Amino acid sequence: MHFCYFVVVNSEKKIAVFAGSFDPFTVGHLDLVSRGSTLFDELYILVAVNASKKCMLSMDRRLELIKKACAGMDNVKVASFEGLTVDFMKKVGARFLLRGVRNGSDMDYELSVDWNNKLLYPECETVYLSSSREHLMVSSSVVRELLKCGLAASSEGRKKLKSYVPASILDDLINELKKNK
């Protein structure tokens, strides 16, 4: 007696986009990228252009720092795009949008974005990852404020900043701020 087994394999790549201004890229972002990279075949970090935001770092510098922070994650790509995130998703064949949530306020905001994305791109599925406990209070705006207040001026301050910014890019970020003063 012969048995024949069939295995159905979904050959479609699971491509996701994690979009934001990333000004600057934080340990919270890195944690989400690291965790998200295990869920998808390809994960794009999309540094989006937001005309309503005044950024501390140039687009090119943000791209460089993110690439450095994510070095070694082979399925992670870094890109920039001016326009709707869903248009970028269509361009690269992504069906998943990765989002991080720290609290209920984040979730309320994300649900409205999700609804609109679905309207514009019905194939878009948003995947929410909750922030790791140690990163719940980390945000780019907090990092910008700490840097503006001079926390990086002392070795003790730099040590504290490692709780907010990936160690691999902290010195680059501090040097960038010195150049822009």
Short mmCIF file of N, CA and C in Angstrom, two decimals:
data_model
loop_
_atom_site.label_atom_id
_atom_site.label_comp_id
_atom_site.label_asym_id
_atom_site.label_seq_id
_atom_site.Cartn_x
_atom_site.Cartn_y
_atom_site.Cartn_z
N MET A 1 0.85 -1.17 0.00
CA MET A 1 0.00 0.00 0.00
C MET A 1 0.90 1.24 0.00
N HIS A 2 0.58 2.18 -0.86
CA HIS A 2 1.34 3.43 -0.96
C HIS A 2 0.50 4.59 -0.42
N PHE A 3 1.18 5.45 0.30
CA PHE A 3 0.51 6.65 0.80
C PHE A 3 1.11 7.86 0.12
N CYS A 4 0.27 8.76 -0.19
CA CYS A 4 0.74 10.00 -0.83
C CYS A 4 0.32 11.16 0.08
N TYR A 5 1.28 11.94 0.46
CA TYR A 5 1.01 13.09 1.33
C TYR A 5 1.18 14.38 0.54
N PHE A 6 0.28 15.28 0.73
CA PHE A 6 0.38 16.59 0.08
C PHE A 6 0.54 17.64 1.17
N VAL A 7 1.46 18.50 0.95
CA VAL A 7 1.66 19.62 1.87
C VAL A 7 1.35 20.89 1.10
N VAL A 8 0.43 21.65 1.61
CA VAL A 8 0.09 22.91 0.96
C VAL A 8 0.97 23.98 1.58
N VAL A 9 1.70 24.65 0.72
CA VAL A 9 2.61 25.68 1.19
C VAL A 9 2.14 27.02 0.64
N ASN A 10 2.01 27.98 1.50
CA ASN A 10 1.67 29.33 1.07
C ASN A 10 2.98 30.00 0.64
N SER A 11 3.13 30.19 -0.65
CA SER A 11 4.40 30.72 -1.16
C SER A 11 4.44 32.24 -1.14
N GLU A 12 3.34 32.87 -0.75
CA GLU A 12 3.32 34.33 -0.71
C GLU A 12 4.20 34.83 0.45
N LYS A 13 5.09 35.72 0.11
CA LYS A 13 5.95 36.30 1.15
C LYS A 13 5.12 37.18 2.07
N LYS A 14 5.42 37.11 3.33
CA LYS A 14 4.76 37.99 4.30
C LYS A 14 5.64 39.23 4.46
N ILE A 15 5.18 40.32 3.86
CA ILE A 15 5.93 41.57 3.87
C ILE A 15 5.16 42.58 4.72
N ALA A 16 5.88 43.22 5.63
CA ALA A 16 5.27 44.20 6.52
C ALA A 16 6.01 45.53 6.45
N VAL A 17 5.32 46.57 6.85
CA VAL A 17 5.89 47.92 6.92
C VAL A 17 5.69 48.45 8.34
N PHE A 18 6.75 49.01 8.89
CA PHE A 18 6.70 49.68 10.19
C PHE A 18 7.04 51.15 9.90
N ALA A 19 6.02 52.00 9.94
CA ALA A 19 6.19 53.40 9.51
C ALA A 19 6.21 54.35 10.69
N GLY A 20 6.99 55.42 10.53
CA GLY A 20 7.04 56.47 11.54
C GLY A 20 8.03 57.53 11.13
N SER A 21 8.15 58.55 11.97
CA SER A 21 9.15 59.59 11.67
C SER A 21 10.51 59.21 12.25
N PHE A 22 10.52 58.44 13.32
CA PHE A 22 11.75 57.92 13.93
C PHE A 22 12.79 59.03 14.15
N ASP A 23 12.35 60.08 14.83
CA ASP A 23 13.20 61.26 15.04
C ASP A 23 13.40 61.53 16.52
N PRO A 24 14.31 60.80 17.17
CA PRO A 24 15.20 59.75 16.66
C PRO A 24 14.63 58.35 16.89
N PHE A 25 15.33 57.37 16.35
CA PHE A 25 15.02 55.95 16.53
C PHE A 25 15.36 55.58 17.97
N THR A 26 14.45 54.88 18.64
CA THR A 26 14.62 54.59 20.07
C THR A 26 14.78 53.08 20.32
N VAL A 27 15.07 52.74 21.56
CA VAL A 27 15.14 51.33 21.94
C VAL A 27 13.77 50.67 21.81
N GLY A 28 12.71 51.44 22.00
CA GLY A 28 11.36 50.91 21.81
C GLY A 28 11.12 50.54 20.35
N HIS A 29 11.55 51.41 19.44
CA HIS A 29 11.45 51.10 18.01
C HIS A 29 12.26 49.84 17.68
N LEU A 30 13.48 49.79 18.18
CA LEU A 30 14.36 48.66 17.89
C LEU A 30 13.75 47.36 18.41
N ASP A 31 13.15 47.40 19.59
CA ASP A 31 12.52 46.22 20.15
C ASP A 31 11.38 45.74 19.25
N LEU A 32 10.56 46.67 18.77
CA LEU A 32 9.45 46.29 17.88
C LEU A 32 9.96 45.72 16.57
N VAL A 33 11.02 46.32 16.03
CA VAL A 33 11.60 45.82 14.78
C VAL A 33 12.16 44.42 14.98
N SER A 34 12.87 44.23 16.07
CA SER A 34 13.46 42.93 16.37
C SER A 34 12.38 41.86 16.49
N ARG A 35 11.34 42.15 17.23
CA ARG A 35 10.25 41.20 17.40
C ARG A 35 9.47 41.01 16.11
N GLY A 36 9.22 42.11 15.40
CA GLY A 36 8.49 42.04 14.14
C GLY A 36 9.24 41.29 13.05
N SER A 37 10.56 41.38 13.08
CA SER A 37 11.35 40.71 12.04
C SER A 37 11.24 39.19 12.13
N THR A 38 10.83 38.68 13.27
CA THR A 38 10.64 37.23 13.41
C THR A 38 9.26 36.79 12.90
N LEU A 39 8.37 37.74 12.70
CA LEU A 39 7.01 37.42 12.26
C LEU A 39 6.82 37.47 10.74
N PHE A 40 7.72 38.19 10.07
CA PHE A 40 7.55 38.45 8.64
C PHE A 40 8.79 38.04 7.86
N ASP A 41 8.58 37.73 6.58
CA ASP A 41 9.71 37.41 5.70
C ASP A 41 10.55 38.65 5.43
N GLU A 42 9.88 39.78 5.24
CA GLU A 42 10.54 41.07 5.04
C GLU A 42 9.84 42.12 5.88
N LEU A 43 10.61 42.99 6.48
CA LEU A 43 10.06 44.09 7.26
C LEU A 43 10.74 45.37 6.81
N TYR A 44 9.93 46.28 6.29
CA TYR A 44 10.43 47.59 5.89
C TYR A 44 10.21 48.57 7.03
N ILE A 45 11.26 49.27 7.39
CA ILE A 45 11.11 50.41 8.29
C ILE A 45 10.97 51.61 7.36
N LEU A 46 9.80 52.20 7.37
CA LEU A 46 9.51 53.31 6.48
C LEU A 46 9.62 54.62 7.26
N VAL A 47 10.63 55.40 6.90
CA VAL A 47 10.78 56.72 7.49
C VAL A 47 9.92 57.65 6.65
N ALA A 48 8.77 57.98 7.20
CA ALA A 48 7.78 58.74 6.46
C ALA A 48 8.05 60.23 6.55
N VAL A 49 7.73 60.92 5.48
CA VAL A 49 7.84 62.38 5.45
C VAL A 49 6.53 62.93 6.00
N ASN A 50 6.64 63.71 7.06
CA ASN A 50 5.47 64.34 7.65
C ASN A 50 5.71 65.84 7.65
N ALA A 51 5.07 66.53 6.71
CA ALA A 51 5.28 67.97 6.53
C ALA A 51 4.88 68.78 7.76
N SER A 52 4.00 68.23 8.60
CA SER A 52 3.56 68.98 9.78
C SER A 52 4.53 68.88 10.95
N LYS A 53 5.55 68.01 10.84
CA LYS A 53 6.53 67.87 11.91
C LYS A 53 7.84 68.53 11.54
N LYS A 54 8.41 69.23 12.52
CA LYS A 54 9.76 69.78 12.34
C LYS A 54 10.71 68.77 12.97
N CYS A 55 11.53 68.16 12.14
CA CYS A 55 12.40 67.09 12.61
C CYS A 55 13.74 67.62 13.11
N MET A 56 14.25 66.95 14.12
CA MET A 56 15.56 67.26 14.68
C MET A 56 16.66 66.78 13.75
N LEU A 57 16.46 65.60 13.14
CA LEU A 57 17.46 65.00 12.27
C LEU A 57 16.99 65.01 10.83
N SER A 58 17.92 65.14 9.90
CA SER A 58 17.56 65.10 8.48
C SER A 58 17.10 63.69 8.12
N MET A 59 16.40 63.59 7.01
CA MET A 59 15.94 62.29 6.54
C MET A 59 17.12 61.35 6.31
N ASP A 60 18.16 61.83 5.65
CA ASP A 60 19.32 60.99 5.37
C ASP A 60 19.97 60.48 6.65
N ARG A 61 20.06 61.34 7.65
CA ARG A 61 20.69 60.94 8.92
C ARG A 61 19.84 59.91 9.66
N ARG A 62 18.52 60.10 9.64
CA ARG A 62 17.64 59.12 10.28
C ARG A 62 17.78 57.76 9.61
N LEU A 63 17.82 57.75 8.29
CA LEU A 63 17.99 56.49 7.55
C LEU A 63 19.30 55.81 7.93
N GLU A 64 20.38 56.59 7.98
CA GLU A 64 21.70 56.04 8.35
C GLU A 64 21.69 55.42 9.75
N LEU A 65 21.13 56.16 10.70
CA LEU A 65 21.13 55.69 12.08
C LEU A 65 20.27 54.44 12.26
N ILE A 66 19.14 54.38 11.57
CA ILE A 66 18.28 53.21 11.67
C ILE A 66 18.97 52.00 11.06
N LYS A 67 19.61 52.19 9.91
CA LYS A 67 20.35 51.08 9.29
C LYS A 67 21.44 50.56 10.22
N LYS A 68 22.12 51.47 10.88
CA LYS A 68 23.18 51.06 11.81
C LYS A 68 22.59 50.31 13.01
N ALA A 69 21.48 50.82 13.56
CA ALA A 69 20.86 50.19 14.72
C ALA A 69 20.32 48.80 14.39
N CYS A 70 19.92 48.59 13.15
CA CYS A 70 19.32 47.31 12.74
C CYS A 70 20.28 46.40 11.99
N ALA A 71 21.56 46.75 12.01
CA ALA A 71 22.56 45.93 11.33
C ALA A 71 22.48 44.49 11.84
N GLY A 72 22.56 43.56 10.93
CA GLY A 72 22.50 42.15 11.31
C GLY A 72 21.12 41.54 11.20
N MET A 73 20.09 42.35 11.05
CA MET A 73 18.74 41.83 10.83
C MET A 73 18.55 41.77 9.31
N ASP A 74 18.84 40.61 8.75
CA ASP A 74 18.91 40.48 7.29
C ASP A 74 17.59 40.70 6.56
N ASN A 75 16.47 40.48 7.20
CA ASN A 75 15.20 40.66 6.51
C ASN A 75 14.58 42.04 6.76
N VAL A 76 15.36 42.94 7.35
CA VAL A 76 14.88 44.31 7.62
C VAL A 76 15.49 45.26 6.60
N LYS A 77 14.62 46.06 5.99
CA LYS A 77 15.05 47.06 5.01
C LYS A 77 14.59 48.42 5.50
N VAL A 78 15.36 49.44 5.16
CA VAL A 78 15.04 50.80 5.60
C VAL A 78 14.81 51.65 4.35
N ALA A 79 13.71 52.39 4.34
CA ALA A 79 13.37 53.20 3.18
C ALA A 79 12.68 54.48 3.64
N SER A 80 12.61 55.44 2.73
CA SER A 80 11.83 56.65 2.99
C SER A 80 10.81 56.79 1.86
N PHE A 81 9.75 57.53 2.15
CA PHE A 81 8.69 57.67 1.16
C PHE A 81 7.89 58.92 1.50
N GLU A 82 7.54 59.66 0.47
CA GLU A 82 6.68 60.82 0.67
C GLU A 82 5.32 60.47 0.09
N GLY A 83 4.35 60.39 0.92
CA GLY A 83 3.01 60.00 0.49
C GLY A 83 2.37 59.11 1.53
N LEU A 84 1.29 58.47 1.14
CA LEU A 84 0.56 57.60 2.06
C LEU A 84 1.30 56.30 2.29
N THR A 85 1.30 55.85 3.53
CA THR A 85 1.94 54.58 3.88
C THR A 85 1.35 53.44 3.05
N VAL A 86 0.04 53.44 2.84
CA VAL A 86 -0.57 52.36 2.06
C VAL A 86 -0.09 52.37 0.61
N ASP A 87 0.26 53.53 0.07
CA ASP A 87 0.81 53.58 -1.29
C ASP A 87 2.19 52.93 -1.33
N PHE A 88 2.99 53.16 -0.28
CA PHE A 88 4.29 52.49 -0.19
C PHE A 88 4.08 50.98 -0.05
N MET A 89 3.12 50.59 0.76
CA MET A 89 2.84 49.17 0.95
C MET A 89 2.51 48.49 -0.37
N LYS A 90 1.67 49.13 -1.16
CA LYS A 90 1.31 48.58 -2.48
C LYS A 90 2.55 48.47 -3.35
N LYS A 91 3.40 49.48 -3.31
CA LYS A 91 4.60 49.52 -4.14
C LYS A 91 5.53 48.34 -3.85
N VAL A 92 5.67 47.96 -2.57
CA VAL A 92 6.60 46.88 -2.20
C VAL A 92 5.90 45.53 -2.00
N GLY A 93 4.59 45.50 -2.21
CA GLY A 93 3.85 44.24 -2.07
C GLY A 93 3.58 43.84 -0.63
N ALA A 94 3.52 44.81 0.27
CA ALA A 94 3.28 44.52 1.69
C ALA A 94 1.77 44.46 1.95
N ARG A 95 1.38 43.50 2.77
CA ARG A 95 -0.02 43.40 3.19
C ARG A 95 -0.18 43.68 4.68
N PHE A 96 0.93 43.80 5.39
CA PHE A 96 0.87 43.97 6.84
C PHE A 96 1.50 45.29 7.26
N LEU A 97 0.85 45.95 8.18
CA LEU A 97 1.37 47.17 8.78
C LEU A 97 1.63 46.87 10.25
N LEU A 98 2.88 47.00 10.65
CA LEU A 98 3.26 46.74 12.04
C LEU A 98 3.15 48.04 12.83
N ARG A 99 2.48 47.97 13.96
CA ARG A 99 2.32 49.13 14.82
C ARG A 99 2.60 48.73 16.27
N GLY A 100 3.19 49.65 17.00
CA GLY A 100 3.44 49.44 18.42
C GLY A 100 2.47 50.26 19.23
N VAL A 101 2.01 49.71 20.33
CA VAL A 101 1.12 50.44 21.23
C VAL A 101 1.66 50.36 22.66
N ARG A 102 1.66 51.53 23.31
CA ARG A 102 2.15 51.61 24.69
C ARG A 102 1.01 51.69 25.69
N ASN A 103 -0.12 52.24 25.26
CA ASN A 103 -1.22 52.48 26.19
C ASN A 103 -2.54 52.63 25.43
N GLY A 104 -3.59 52.90 26.17
CA GLY A 104 -4.92 53.04 25.56
C GLY A 104 -5.01 54.19 24.58
N SER A 105 -4.33 55.29 24.87
CA SER A 105 -4.35 56.44 23.96
C SER A 105 -3.75 56.07 22.62
N ASP A 106 -2.62 55.34 22.65
CA ASP A 106 -2.02 54.86 21.40
C ASP A 106 -3.01 54.00 20.64
N MET A 107 -3.70 53.11 21.34
CA MET A 107 -4.62 52.19 20.69
C MET A 107 -5.79 52.93 20.06
N ASP A 108 -6.32 53.93 20.75
CA ASP A 108 -7.41 54.73 20.18
C ASP A 108 -6.98 55.37 18.87
N TYR A 109 -5.79 55.96 18.89
CA TYR A 109 -5.26 56.60 17.68
C TYR A 109 -5.06 55.55 16.57
N GLU A 110 -4.44 54.43 16.91
CA GLU A 110 -4.13 53.40 15.93
C GLU A 110 -5.39 52.82 15.29
N LEU A 111 -6.45 52.68 16.04
CA LEU A 111 -7.69 52.15 15.48
C LEU A 111 -8.26 53.05 14.40
N SER A 112 -8.17 54.37 14.60
CA SER A 112 -8.66 55.29 13.56
C SER A 112 -7.78 55.23 12.31
N VAL A 113 -6.48 55.11 12.50
CA VAL A 113 -5.57 54.97 11.37
C VAL A 113 -5.85 53.67 10.64
N ASP A 114 -6.06 52.61 11.39
CA ASP A 114 -6.35 51.29 10.82
C ASP A 114 -7.61 51.35 9.96
N TRP A 115 -8.64 51.96 10.46
CA TRP A 115 -9.90 52.06 9.74
C TRP A 115 -9.69 52.76 8.40
N ASN A 116 -8.95 53.88 8.43
CA ASN A 116 -8.70 54.63 7.19
C ASN A 116 -7.80 53.85 6.23
N ASN A 117 -6.79 53.17 6.75
CA ASN A 117 -5.93 52.36 5.89
C ASN A 117 -6.73 51.26 5.19
N LYS A 118 -7.63 50.62 5.93
CA LYS A 118 -8.47 49.57 5.35
C LYS A 118 -9.36 50.13 4.24
N LEU A 119 -9.85 51.33 4.43
CA LEU A 119 -10.69 51.97 3.42
C LEU A 119 -9.88 52.21 2.13
N LEU A 120 -8.63 52.65 2.29
CA LEU A 120 -7.78 52.97 1.14
C LEU A 120 -7.11 51.74 0.53
N TYR A 121 -6.88 50.71 1.35
CA TYR A 121 -6.17 49.51 0.91
C TYR A 121 -6.74 48.32 1.68
N PRO A 122 -7.85 47.75 1.17
CA PRO A 122 -8.55 46.70 1.90
C PRO A 122 -7.68 45.49 2.27
N GLU A 123 -6.60 45.25 1.51
CA GLU A 123 -5.72 44.12 1.79
C GLU A 123 -4.82 44.36 3.00
N CYS A 124 -4.78 45.56 3.49
CA CYS A 124 -3.89 45.93 4.61
C CYS A 124 -4.41 45.33 5.92
N GLU A 125 -3.56 44.58 6.58
CA GLU A 125 -3.87 44.05 7.91
C GLU A 125 -2.88 44.67 8.89
N THR A 126 -3.39 45.30 9.92
CA THR A 126 -2.53 45.92 10.91
C THR A 126 -2.25 44.92 12.02
N VAL A 127 -0.98 44.78 12.34
CA VAL A 127 -0.53 43.87 13.40
C VAL A 127 0.00 44.75 14.53
N TYR A 128 -0.62 44.62 15.69
CA TYR A 128 -0.23 45.43 16.84
C TYR A 128 0.66 44.61 17.78
N LEU A 129 1.76 45.21 18.17
CA LEU A 129 2.61 44.63 19.20
C LEU A 129 2.61 45.60 20.38
N SER A 130 2.37 45.08 21.55
CA SER A 130 2.43 45.95 22.72
C SER A 130 3.90 46.17 23.08
N SER A 131 4.16 47.35 23.57
CA SER A 131 5.53 47.68 23.97
C SER A 131 5.97 46.77 25.10
N SER A 132 7.24 46.45 25.08
CA SER A 132 7.80 45.72 26.21
C SER A 132 7.74 46.63 27.43
N ARG A 133 7.58 46.03 28.58
CA ARG A 133 7.40 46.79 29.82
C ARG A 133 8.49 47.85 30.02
N GLU A 134 9.74 47.48 29.75
CA GLU A 134 10.84 48.42 29.98
C GLU A 134 10.86 49.60 29.02
N HIS A 135 10.04 49.54 27.96
CA HIS A 135 10.02 50.63 26.97
C HIS A 135 8.71 51.41 26.96
N LEU A 136 7.84 51.16 27.92
CA LEU A 136 6.52 51.79 27.92
C LEU A 136 6.57 53.32 27.90
N MET A 137 7.54 53.91 28.52
CA MET A 137 7.60 55.37 28.60
C MET A 137 8.62 55.98 27.64
N VAL A 138 9.15 55.17 26.76
CA VAL A 138 10.15 55.67 25.80
C VAL A 138 9.43 56.18 24.56
N SER A 139 9.78 57.38 24.15
CA SER A 139 9.24 57.95 22.91
C SER A 139 10.30 58.87 22.31
N SER A 140 10.19 59.11 21.03
CA SER A 140 11.13 60.02 20.36
C SER A 140 11.05 61.42 20.96
N SER A 141 9.84 61.86 21.30
CA SER A 141 9.70 63.21 21.85
C SER A 141 10.39 63.32 23.22
N VAL A 142 10.32 62.27 24.04
CA VAL A 142 11.03 62.28 25.32
C VAL A 142 12.53 62.33 25.08
N VAL A 143 13.03 61.55 24.13
CA VAL A 143 14.46 61.54 23.82
C VAL A 143 14.91 62.92 23.35
N ARG A 144 14.14 63.54 22.47
CA ARG A 144 14.50 64.89 22.00
C ARG A 144 14.60 65.88 23.16
N GLU A 145 13.64 65.79 24.07
CA GLU A 145 13.62 66.70 25.23
C GLU A 145 14.83 66.45 26.13
N LEU A 146 15.15 65.19 26.38
CA LEU A 146 16.32 64.87 27.22
C LEU A 146 17.61 65.38 26.57
N LEU A 147 17.71 65.23 25.27
CA LEU A 147 18.91 65.70 24.57
C LEU A 147 19.00 67.23 24.59
N LYS A 148 17.88 67.89 24.38
CA LYS A 148 17.86 69.37 24.40
C LYS A 148 18.22 69.90 25.78
N CYS A 149 17.87 69.16 26.82
CA CYS A 149 18.16 69.59 28.20
C CYS A 149 19.60 69.27 28.61
N GLY A 150 20.39 68.68 27.73
CA GLY A 150 21.80 68.47 28.01
C GLY A 150 22.16 67.20 28.74
N LEU A 151 21.27 66.21 28.74
CA LEU A 151 21.55 64.98 29.46
C LEU A 151 22.81 64.29 28.94
N ALA A 152 23.14 64.49 27.67
CA ALA A 152 24.30 63.82 27.07
C ALA A 152 25.63 64.45 27.49
N ALA A 153 25.59 65.55 28.22
CA ALA A 153 26.82 66.26 28.57
C ALA A 153 27.70 65.51 29.57
N SER A 154 27.12 64.65 30.37
CA SER A 154 27.91 63.93 31.37
C SER A 154 27.91 62.43 31.08
N SER A 155 28.88 61.73 31.63
CA SER A 155 28.94 60.27 31.44
C SER A 155 27.75 59.60 32.11
N GLU A 156 27.32 60.13 33.23
CA GLU A 156 26.13 59.60 33.91
C GLU A 156 24.89 59.79 33.04
N GLY A 157 24.79 60.95 32.42
CA GLY A 157 23.66 61.23 31.52
C GLY A 157 23.67 60.32 30.31
N ARG A 158 24.86 60.09 29.75
CA ARG A 158 24.96 59.18 28.60
C ARG A 158 24.54 57.77 28.99
N LYS A 159 24.90 57.36 30.19
CA LYS A 159 24.51 56.03 30.68
C LYS A 159 22.98 55.93 30.74
N LYS A 160 22.34 56.99 31.23
CA LYS A 160 20.87 57.00 31.31
C LYS A 160 20.24 57.01 29.92
N LEU A 161 20.86 57.68 28.97
CA LEU A 161 20.32 57.74 27.61
C LEU A 161 20.30 56.37 26.94
N LYS A 162 21.13 55.44 27.39
CA LYS A 162 21.13 54.08 26.82
C LYS A 162 19.85 53.34 27.13
N SER A 163 19.05 53.86 28.05
CA SER A 163 17.73 53.29 28.31
C SER A 163 16.71 53.77 27.29
N TYR A 164 17.10 54.75 26.47
CA TYR A 164 16.19 55.35 25.50
C TYR A 164 16.62 55.17 24.05
N VAL A 165 17.93 55.11 23.82
CA VAL A 165 18.48 55.09 22.46
C VAL A 165 19.37 53.86 22.31
N PRO A 166 19.27 53.15 21.17
CA PRO A 166 20.16 51.99 20.98
C PRO A 166 21.62 52.40 21.16
N ALA A 167 22.36 51.62 21.92
CA ALA A 167 23.77 51.94 22.22
C ALA A 167 24.59 52.10 20.95
N SER A 168 24.24 51.35 19.90
CA SER A 168 25.02 51.39 18.66
C SER A 168 24.94 52.73 17.95
N ILE A 169 23.94 53.55 18.27
CA ILE A 169 23.81 54.85 17.59
C ILE A 169 23.86 56.05 18.53
N LEU A 170 24.01 55.81 19.82
CA LEU A 170 23.98 56.92 20.79
C LEU A 170 25.05 57.96 20.51
N ASP A 171 26.30 57.54 20.32
CA ASP A 171 27.37 58.50 20.07
C ASP A 171 27.13 59.27 18.76
N ASP A 172 26.64 58.57 17.73
CA ASP A 172 26.34 59.24 16.46
C ASP A 172 25.26 60.30 16.66
N LEU A 173 24.27 59.98 17.43
CA LEU A 173 23.17 60.92 17.69
C LEU A 173 23.67 62.14 18.45
N ILE A 174 24.48 61.92 19.47
CA ILE A 174 25.04 63.03 20.25
C ILE A 174 25.93 63.91 19.38
N ASN A 175 26.78 63.30 18.55
CA ASN A 175 27.65 64.07 17.65
C ASN A 175 26.83 64.87 16.63
N GLU A 176 25.74 64.30 16.17
CA GLU A 176 24.86 65.00 15.23
C GLU A 176 24.28 66.25 15.88
N LEU A 177 23.89 66.14 17.14
CA LEU A 177 23.33 67.29 17.84
C LEU A 177 24.37 68.37 18.05
N LYS A 178 25.59 67.97 18.34
CA LYS A 178 26.68 68.94 18.51
C LYS A 178 26.93 69.73 17.23
N LYS A 179 26.85 69.03 16.09
CA LYS A 179 27.06 69.68 14.78
C LYS A 179 25.97 70.71 14.49
N ASN A 180 24.77 70.41 14.94
CA ASN A 180 23.62 71.28 14.62
C ASN A 180 23.40 72.43 15.58
N LYS A 181 24.25 72.53 16.60
CA LYS A 181 24.09 73.64 17.56
C LYS A 181 24.68 74.91 17.02
#
